[in-house]
Structure formats: structure tokens, C-alpha cells
Backbone as JSON, one array per atom type, in Angstrom:
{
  "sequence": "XXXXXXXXXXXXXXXXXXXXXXXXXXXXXXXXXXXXXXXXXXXXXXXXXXXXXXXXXXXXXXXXXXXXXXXXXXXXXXXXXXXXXXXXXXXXX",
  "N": [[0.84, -1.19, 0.0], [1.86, 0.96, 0.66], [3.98, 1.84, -1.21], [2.54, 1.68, -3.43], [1.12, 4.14, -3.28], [2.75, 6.14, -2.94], [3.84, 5.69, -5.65], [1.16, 6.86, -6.95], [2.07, 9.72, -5.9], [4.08, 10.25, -6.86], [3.4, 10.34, -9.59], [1.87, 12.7, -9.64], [3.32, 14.26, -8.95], [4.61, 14.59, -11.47], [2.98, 15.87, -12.86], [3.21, 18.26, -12.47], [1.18, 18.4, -9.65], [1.13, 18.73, -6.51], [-0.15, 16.5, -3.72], [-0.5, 16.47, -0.87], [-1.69, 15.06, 0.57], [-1.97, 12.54, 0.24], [0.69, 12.12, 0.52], [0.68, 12.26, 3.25], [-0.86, 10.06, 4.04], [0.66, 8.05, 2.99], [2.54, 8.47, 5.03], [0.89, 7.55, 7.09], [0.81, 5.04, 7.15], [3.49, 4.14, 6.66], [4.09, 3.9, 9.37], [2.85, 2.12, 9.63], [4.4, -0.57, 8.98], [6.32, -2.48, 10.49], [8.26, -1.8, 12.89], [11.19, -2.7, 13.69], [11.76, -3.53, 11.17], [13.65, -3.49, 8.05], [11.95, -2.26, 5.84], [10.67, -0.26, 6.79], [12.57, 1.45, 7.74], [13.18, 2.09, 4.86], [11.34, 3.44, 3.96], [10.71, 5.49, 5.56], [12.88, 6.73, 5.04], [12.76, 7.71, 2.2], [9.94, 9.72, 2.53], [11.22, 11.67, 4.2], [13.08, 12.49, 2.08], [11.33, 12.87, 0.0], [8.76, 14.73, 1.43], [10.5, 17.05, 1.77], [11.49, 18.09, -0.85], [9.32, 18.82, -1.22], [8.74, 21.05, 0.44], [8.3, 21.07, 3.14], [9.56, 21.08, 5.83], [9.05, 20.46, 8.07], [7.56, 17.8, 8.48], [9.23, 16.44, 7.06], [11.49, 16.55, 9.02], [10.35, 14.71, 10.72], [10.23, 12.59, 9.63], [12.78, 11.85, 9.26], [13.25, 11.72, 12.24], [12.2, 9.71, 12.47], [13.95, 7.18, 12.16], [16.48, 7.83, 12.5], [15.9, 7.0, 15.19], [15.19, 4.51, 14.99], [14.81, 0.99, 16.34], [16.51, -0.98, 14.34], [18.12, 0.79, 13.09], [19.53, 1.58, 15.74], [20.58, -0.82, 16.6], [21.99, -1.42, 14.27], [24.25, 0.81, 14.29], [25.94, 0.04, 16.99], [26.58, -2.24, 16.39], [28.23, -1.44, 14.14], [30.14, 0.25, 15.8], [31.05, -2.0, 17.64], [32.35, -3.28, 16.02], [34.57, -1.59, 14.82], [35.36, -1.1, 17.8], [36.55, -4.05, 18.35], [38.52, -4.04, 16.27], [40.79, -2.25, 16.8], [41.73, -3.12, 18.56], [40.31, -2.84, 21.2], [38.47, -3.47, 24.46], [35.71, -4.32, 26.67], [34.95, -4.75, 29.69]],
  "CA": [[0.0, 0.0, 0.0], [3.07, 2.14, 0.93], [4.72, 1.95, -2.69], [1.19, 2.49, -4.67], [0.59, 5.75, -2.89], [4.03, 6.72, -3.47], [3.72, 5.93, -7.02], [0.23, 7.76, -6.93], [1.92, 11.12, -5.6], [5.01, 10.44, -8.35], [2.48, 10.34, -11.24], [0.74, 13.48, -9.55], [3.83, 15.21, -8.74], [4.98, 14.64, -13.08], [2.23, 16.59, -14.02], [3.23, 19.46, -11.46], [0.41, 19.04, -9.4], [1.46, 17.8, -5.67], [-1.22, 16.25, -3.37], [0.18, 16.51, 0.38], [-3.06, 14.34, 1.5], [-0.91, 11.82, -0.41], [2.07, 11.4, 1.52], [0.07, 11.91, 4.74], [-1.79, 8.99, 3.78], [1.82, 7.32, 3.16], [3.3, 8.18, 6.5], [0.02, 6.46, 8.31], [1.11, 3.57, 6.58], [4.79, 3.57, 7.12], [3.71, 3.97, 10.8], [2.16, 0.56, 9.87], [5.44, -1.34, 9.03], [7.07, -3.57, 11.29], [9.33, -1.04, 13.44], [12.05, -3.85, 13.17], [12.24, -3.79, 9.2], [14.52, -2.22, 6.71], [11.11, -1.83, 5.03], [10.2, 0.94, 7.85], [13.64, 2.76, 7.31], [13.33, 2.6, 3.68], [10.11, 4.04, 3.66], [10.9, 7.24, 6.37], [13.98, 7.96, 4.23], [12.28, 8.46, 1.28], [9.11, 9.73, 2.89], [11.84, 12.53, 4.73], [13.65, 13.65, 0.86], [9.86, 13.75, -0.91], [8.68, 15.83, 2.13], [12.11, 17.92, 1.84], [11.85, 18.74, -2.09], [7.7, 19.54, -1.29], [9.18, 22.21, 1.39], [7.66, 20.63, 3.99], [10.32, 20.25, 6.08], [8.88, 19.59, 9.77], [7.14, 16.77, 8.06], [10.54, 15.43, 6.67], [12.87, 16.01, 10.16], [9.62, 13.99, 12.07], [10.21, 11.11, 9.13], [14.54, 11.2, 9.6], [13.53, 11.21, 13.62], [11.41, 8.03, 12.7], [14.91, 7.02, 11.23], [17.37, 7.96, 13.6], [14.95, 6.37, 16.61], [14.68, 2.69, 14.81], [15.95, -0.11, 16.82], [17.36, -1.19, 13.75], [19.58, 1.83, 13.1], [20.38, 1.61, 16.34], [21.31, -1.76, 16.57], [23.71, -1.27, 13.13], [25.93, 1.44, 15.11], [25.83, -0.62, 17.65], [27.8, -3.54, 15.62], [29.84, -1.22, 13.7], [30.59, 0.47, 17.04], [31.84, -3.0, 18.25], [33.49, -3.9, 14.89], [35.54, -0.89, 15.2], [36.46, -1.22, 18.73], [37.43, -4.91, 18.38], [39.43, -3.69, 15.16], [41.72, -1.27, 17.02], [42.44, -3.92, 19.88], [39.36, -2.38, 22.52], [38.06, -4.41, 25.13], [35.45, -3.32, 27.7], [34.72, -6.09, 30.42]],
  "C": [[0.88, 1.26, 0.0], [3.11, 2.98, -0.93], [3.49, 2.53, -3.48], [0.83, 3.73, -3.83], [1.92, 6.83, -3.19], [4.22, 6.52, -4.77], [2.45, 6.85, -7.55], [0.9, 9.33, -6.82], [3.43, 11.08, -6.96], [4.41, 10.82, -9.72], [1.93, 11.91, -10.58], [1.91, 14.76, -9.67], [4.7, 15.89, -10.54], [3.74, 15.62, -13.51], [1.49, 18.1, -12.92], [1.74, 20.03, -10.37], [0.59, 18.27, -7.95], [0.3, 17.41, -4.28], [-0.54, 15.47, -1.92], [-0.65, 15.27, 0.94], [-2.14, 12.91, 1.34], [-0.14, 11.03, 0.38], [1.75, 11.54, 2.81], [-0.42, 10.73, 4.93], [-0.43, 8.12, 3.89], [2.5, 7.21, 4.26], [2.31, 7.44, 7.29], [0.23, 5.39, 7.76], [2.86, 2.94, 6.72], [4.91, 3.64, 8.3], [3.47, 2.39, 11.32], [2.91, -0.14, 9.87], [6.03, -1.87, 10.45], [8.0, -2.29, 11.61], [10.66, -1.98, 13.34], [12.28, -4.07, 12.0], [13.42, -2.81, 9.1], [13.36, -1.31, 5.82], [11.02, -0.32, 5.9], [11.2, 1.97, 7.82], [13.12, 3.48, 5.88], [12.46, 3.75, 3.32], [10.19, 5.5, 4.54], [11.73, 7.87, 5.46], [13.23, 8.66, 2.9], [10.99, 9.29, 1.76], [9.69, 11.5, 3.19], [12.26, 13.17, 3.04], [11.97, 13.87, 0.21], [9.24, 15.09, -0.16], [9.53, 16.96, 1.74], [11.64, 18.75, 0.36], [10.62, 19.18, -2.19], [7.58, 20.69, -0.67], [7.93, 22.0, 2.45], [8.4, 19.9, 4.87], [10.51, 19.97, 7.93], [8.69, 18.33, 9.53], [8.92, 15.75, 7.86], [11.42, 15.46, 7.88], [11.48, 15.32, 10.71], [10.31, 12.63, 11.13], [12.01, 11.25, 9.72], [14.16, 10.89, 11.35], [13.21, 9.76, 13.37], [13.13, 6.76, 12.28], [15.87, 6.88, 12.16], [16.89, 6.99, 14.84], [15.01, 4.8, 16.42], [15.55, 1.75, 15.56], [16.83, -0.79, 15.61], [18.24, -0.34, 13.29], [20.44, 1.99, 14.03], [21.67, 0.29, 16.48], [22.65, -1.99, 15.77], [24.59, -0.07, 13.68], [25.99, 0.84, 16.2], [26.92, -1.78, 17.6], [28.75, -3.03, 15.09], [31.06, -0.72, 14.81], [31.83, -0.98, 17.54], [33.01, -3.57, 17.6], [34.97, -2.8, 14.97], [35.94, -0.6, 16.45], [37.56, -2.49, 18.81], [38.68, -4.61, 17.07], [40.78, -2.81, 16.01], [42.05, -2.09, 18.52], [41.49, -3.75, 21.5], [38.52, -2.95, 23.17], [37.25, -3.97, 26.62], [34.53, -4.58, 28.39], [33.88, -4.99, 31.7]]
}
């Protein structure tokens, strides 16, 4: 449902006419994703640049918070965090 509303406001936004209701309708739906996906990132990031280039850009820093906030973003600095301490010899007992 995500993707066809986001292809809905692509087709709307080609024929310069942009329909905010749109991507409101898209963020209550990437709300809906599994907080635990990649799907749920993928969908804020782009969700945050369409907002951004509509100049609508409370809308787009709430989607990067949704972004920044994900247990899975956190979790991946988290690992690289660890990858680059065990890389440089760092050991925290």
C-alpha cells in the first residue's frame, strides 16, 4: 500500500500538481510497518527527501527522527561500534 501511494503522488507530482493528503496517507502507513524492518527505514527515508523537495520540512525532520529512533539503526551502530572497537584492539569487560 506504501509503494502504490508513493507511485500515486510520483504520477501526480509529473504533471506538477502535488497532493500533500498523499504522503500523509503514506506516512500512516509507514507507521504501519514492522518497526524492526529495513522496510520501515526505507520508507521514512524516502518519505523525509519527498517531504524535503515539497518544502515541507517539519514533516521530513519527524520522518529522519522516525529514522534515527529505529531499533534497527540503532542496533547497526551498535555492531559497527563493536566492529571498530574490536578492530583497534578495545576491550570493555
Amino acid at each position: 500500500k506504501f509503494v502504490t501511494l508513493l507511485n500515486i503522488h510520483k504520477s501526480l507530482q509529473h504533471s506538477l500538481w502535488q497532493n500533500t493528503a498523499i504522503l500523509d496517507e503514506a506516512k500512516k502507513v509507514a507507521y504501519l510497518i514492522d518497526e524492526d524492518s529495513e522496510a520501515r527505514i526505507e520508507a521514512f527515508k524516502y518519505l523525509a527527501s519527498v517531504f524535503a523537495r515539497a518544502g515541507h520540512h517539519y514533516e521530513a525532520k519527524e520522518a529522519l527522527k522516525q529514522v534515527k529512533d529505529s531499533p534497527v539503526v540503532k542496533t547497526k551502530e551498535l555492531r559497527e561500534l563493536a566492529k571498530a572497537l574490536a578492530s583497534a584492539g578495545t576491550v570493555y569487560k
